[in-house]
Amino acid sequence: MLNKRMVIPFLVAVLWFIPTLSEDIASVLADAFLQVSAFVAATLALYYGISHHFNSSKIQQWMQHRPYTEVIFAGIMGVLPGCGGAIIVITQYTQRKIGFGAVVAVLTSTMGDAAFLLISQKPVDAMIVLSISVSVGIVSGLVVNKINPNPNLLPEHTNLEKQAHPDTALLTPTIADIWLSRISIAFWCMLIIPATIIAFLLAMQYDVNALLALPDKSIETLGAISGFACLCLWAMSAKSDRYSELAKENENILPKHWIRKVAQDTQFVTSWVVVAFIVFELILHIFGEDVLNILHSLGSTSILFATVVGLLPGCGPQIMVTGLYIQGAIPLSAQLANAISNDGDALFPAIALAPKAAFLATVYSTIPAVIAGYAYYWIVERVI
């Protein structure tokens, strides 16, 4: 079995050893860990810690008995960071408990794991993007229900749950899986608090090396090493050679636990942030600083680019788009279009369980993504 994930840390290591790129790659790894991973891990710990004590079965019962409000609720579930809420709605649809409008609403409003990155780095912008996304998602779902309330899009399968996860149903954790999970948990249990504190100090422009009486660049070096370790832990946790292993969160073949989920998802987000940052740095290295002016000169064209990337299943490509936005390479309108267009990891079970519904819902979410992106560009960004 070819582990496609291992290609990423291998290429990063190769680039790290190139003298002309070594400093830039180390800086990317350090920035990804100290400026992104620490905040993402803290946000995930808070979010999953609360979700762990939340009874989702009551939510599902509530949806079943209130069909007229299911679209609104699905939109709200979709806008929650991560893909859990969207996957719940997709599962309910495949069990014929809710309508297709709810699927459109949840896939339109969800931003997937990219939401964690945006919230941790630009919370004000995240509020703008998420509020518009959920509004557009709910409106889209209601419109679809009005135009075509009961499309026959579900196949006649007797065991939908097994079909959704044909591989993971057969997987059992190996000794390597167990030890890798333990290492990941130990890694983050040890680092999440000090890394978050250091990240806050760096964000407040403190010289952490001086505060801790450490040699110059010590924290940055430790951050780069930690970032690369994070990348390797994610790569080694691959279970197959499919594209989904690159683009989506890990399947939990081990017993579910919120701390394990924090470790796995933080490593996933970190890895794609590293990819985005390195791509950006390589573009700068090859084309020079003028490339920023070129990217900015694309203007509204970047909205179409971000929308098209949003059509790709999984959260990985969407995290890369968000990373480009954080770097200032694309405008907020493009980030908004991507957030509305992308369906996150929820598209994988949707494709497996109801491919017709997944395709149609993706088309329905693309149209409002383009409209919202260009509307924000012309009404807000062009005025500014």
Short mmCIF file of N, CA, C and O in Angstrom, two decimals, residues 27 55 65 79 114 139 143 151 155 188 193 222-223 225 228 281 291 296 305-306 308 317 341 348 355:
data_model
loop_
_atom_site.label_atom_id
_atom_site.label_comp_id
_atom_site.label_asym_id
_atom_site.label_seq_id
_atom_site.Cartn_x
_atom_site.Cartn_y
_atom_site.Cartn_z
N SER A 27 11.31 28.57 8.77
CA SER A 27 10.41 29.64 9.19
C SER A 27 8.95 29.26 8.98
O SER A 27 8.09 29.53 9.83
N ASN A 55 -25.47 15.85 23.83
CA ASN A 55 -26.24 14.70 23.36
C ASN A 55 -26.81 14.97 21.97
O ASN A 55 -27.81 15.67 21.83
N HIS A 65 -39.08 15.61 14.10
CA HIS A 65 -40.43 16.04 14.46
C HIS A 65 -40.74 17.46 14.03
O HIS A 65 -41.85 17.95 14.26
N VAL A 79 -22.66 25.23 9.83
CA VAL A 79 -21.73 26.33 10.09
C VAL A 79 -20.85 26.07 11.30
O VAL A 79 -19.87 26.77 11.52
N ALA A 114 -11.43 24.07 7.78
CA ALA A 114 -10.82 25.36 7.47
C ALA A 114 -11.36 26.45 8.39
O ALA A 114 -10.69 27.48 8.61
N VAL A 139 -31.07 30.03 3.07
CA VAL A 139 -31.87 30.54 1.95
C VAL A 139 -31.85 29.55 0.78
O VAL A 139 -32.89 29.25 0.17
N VAL A 143 -35.10 27.63 -0.78
CA VAL A 143 -35.45 27.79 -2.20
C VAL A 143 -35.55 26.43 -2.88
O VAL A 143 -36.49 26.17 -3.65
N PRO A 151 -37.00 15.45 -4.47
CA PRO A 151 -36.37 14.76 -5.61
C PRO A 151 -35.98 13.34 -5.22
O PRO A 151 -35.55 13.08 -4.10
N PRO A 155 -30.41 6.10 -3.63
CA PRO A 155 -30.44 4.73 -4.18
C PRO A 155 -31.08 3.77 -3.19
O PRO A 155 -31.18 4.06 -2.00
N TRP A 188 0.59 16.22 22.09
CA TRP A 188 -0.24 17.42 22.28
C TRP A 188 -0.55 17.69 23.75
O TRP A 188 -0.70 18.85 24.14
N ILE A 193 -0.47 23.42 26.10
CA ILE A 193 -0.50 24.58 27.01
C ILE A 193 0.71 25.48 26.79
O ILE A 193 0.55 26.69 26.56
N LEU A 222 12.66 25.15 17.89
CA LEU A 222 11.78 24.16 18.52
C LEU A 222 10.43 24.11 17.81
O LEU A 222 9.84 23.03 17.64
N GLY A 223 9.93 25.28 17.39
CA GLY A 223 8.67 25.33 16.66
C GLY A 223 8.75 24.61 15.32
O GLY A 223 7.83 23.89 14.93
N ILE A 225 10.87 22.16 14.52
CA ILE A 225 10.96 20.72 14.79
C ILE A 225 9.59 20.16 15.15
O ILE A 225 9.19 19.09 14.67
N PHE A 228 7.38 19.92 12.05
CA PHE A 228 7.73 18.78 11.19
C PHE A 228 7.30 17.47 11.85
O PHE A 228 6.84 16.55 11.16
N GLU A 281 5.62 30.41 -0.25
CA GLU A 281 7.02 30.81 -0.17
C GLU A 281 7.78 30.45 -1.44
O GLU A 281 8.65 31.20 -1.90
N VAL A 291 5.05 38.95 -7.24
CA VAL A 291 3.96 38.00 -7.41
C VAL A 291 2.75 38.40 -6.56
O VAL A 291 1.60 38.11 -6.92
N HIS A 296 -2.82 40.06 -6.38
CA HIS A 296 -3.81 41.09 -6.06
C HIS A 296 -4.46 41.64 -7.32
O HIS A 296 -5.64 42.00 -7.32
N PHE A 305 -11.36 31.01 -8.90
CA PHE A 305 -10.37 30.02 -8.50
C PHE A 305 -10.75 29.38 -7.17
O PHE A 305 -10.75 28.15 -7.03
N ALA A 306 -11.10 30.20 -6.17
CA ALA A 306 -11.46 29.68 -4.85
C ALA A 306 -12.73 28.85 -4.91
O ALA A 306 -12.87 27.84 -4.21
N VAL A 308 -13.79 27.04 -7.51
CA VAL A 308 -13.45 25.77 -8.16
C VAL A 308 -12.75 24.84 -7.18
O VAL A 308 -13.04 23.64 -7.11
N PRO A 317 -7.73 20.83 0.64
CA PRO A 317 -7.59 21.95 -0.30
C PRO A 317 -8.20 23.25 0.22
O PRO A 317 -7.70 24.34 -0.08
N SER A 341 -18.75 27.35 -1.31
CA SER A 341 -18.65 26.32 -2.34
C SER A 341 -18.22 24.97 -1.76
O SER A 341 -18.70 23.92 -2.18
N PHE A 348 -17.70 13.19 1.31
CA PHE A 348 -17.27 11.80 1.13
C PHE A 348 -18.41 10.82 1.44
O PHE A 348 -18.74 9.98 0.61
N PRO A 355 -24.83 9.42 -4.42
CA PRO A 355 -24.02 10.19 -5.37
C PRO A 355 -24.81 11.23 -6.15
O PRO A 355 -24.30 12.32 -6.42
#
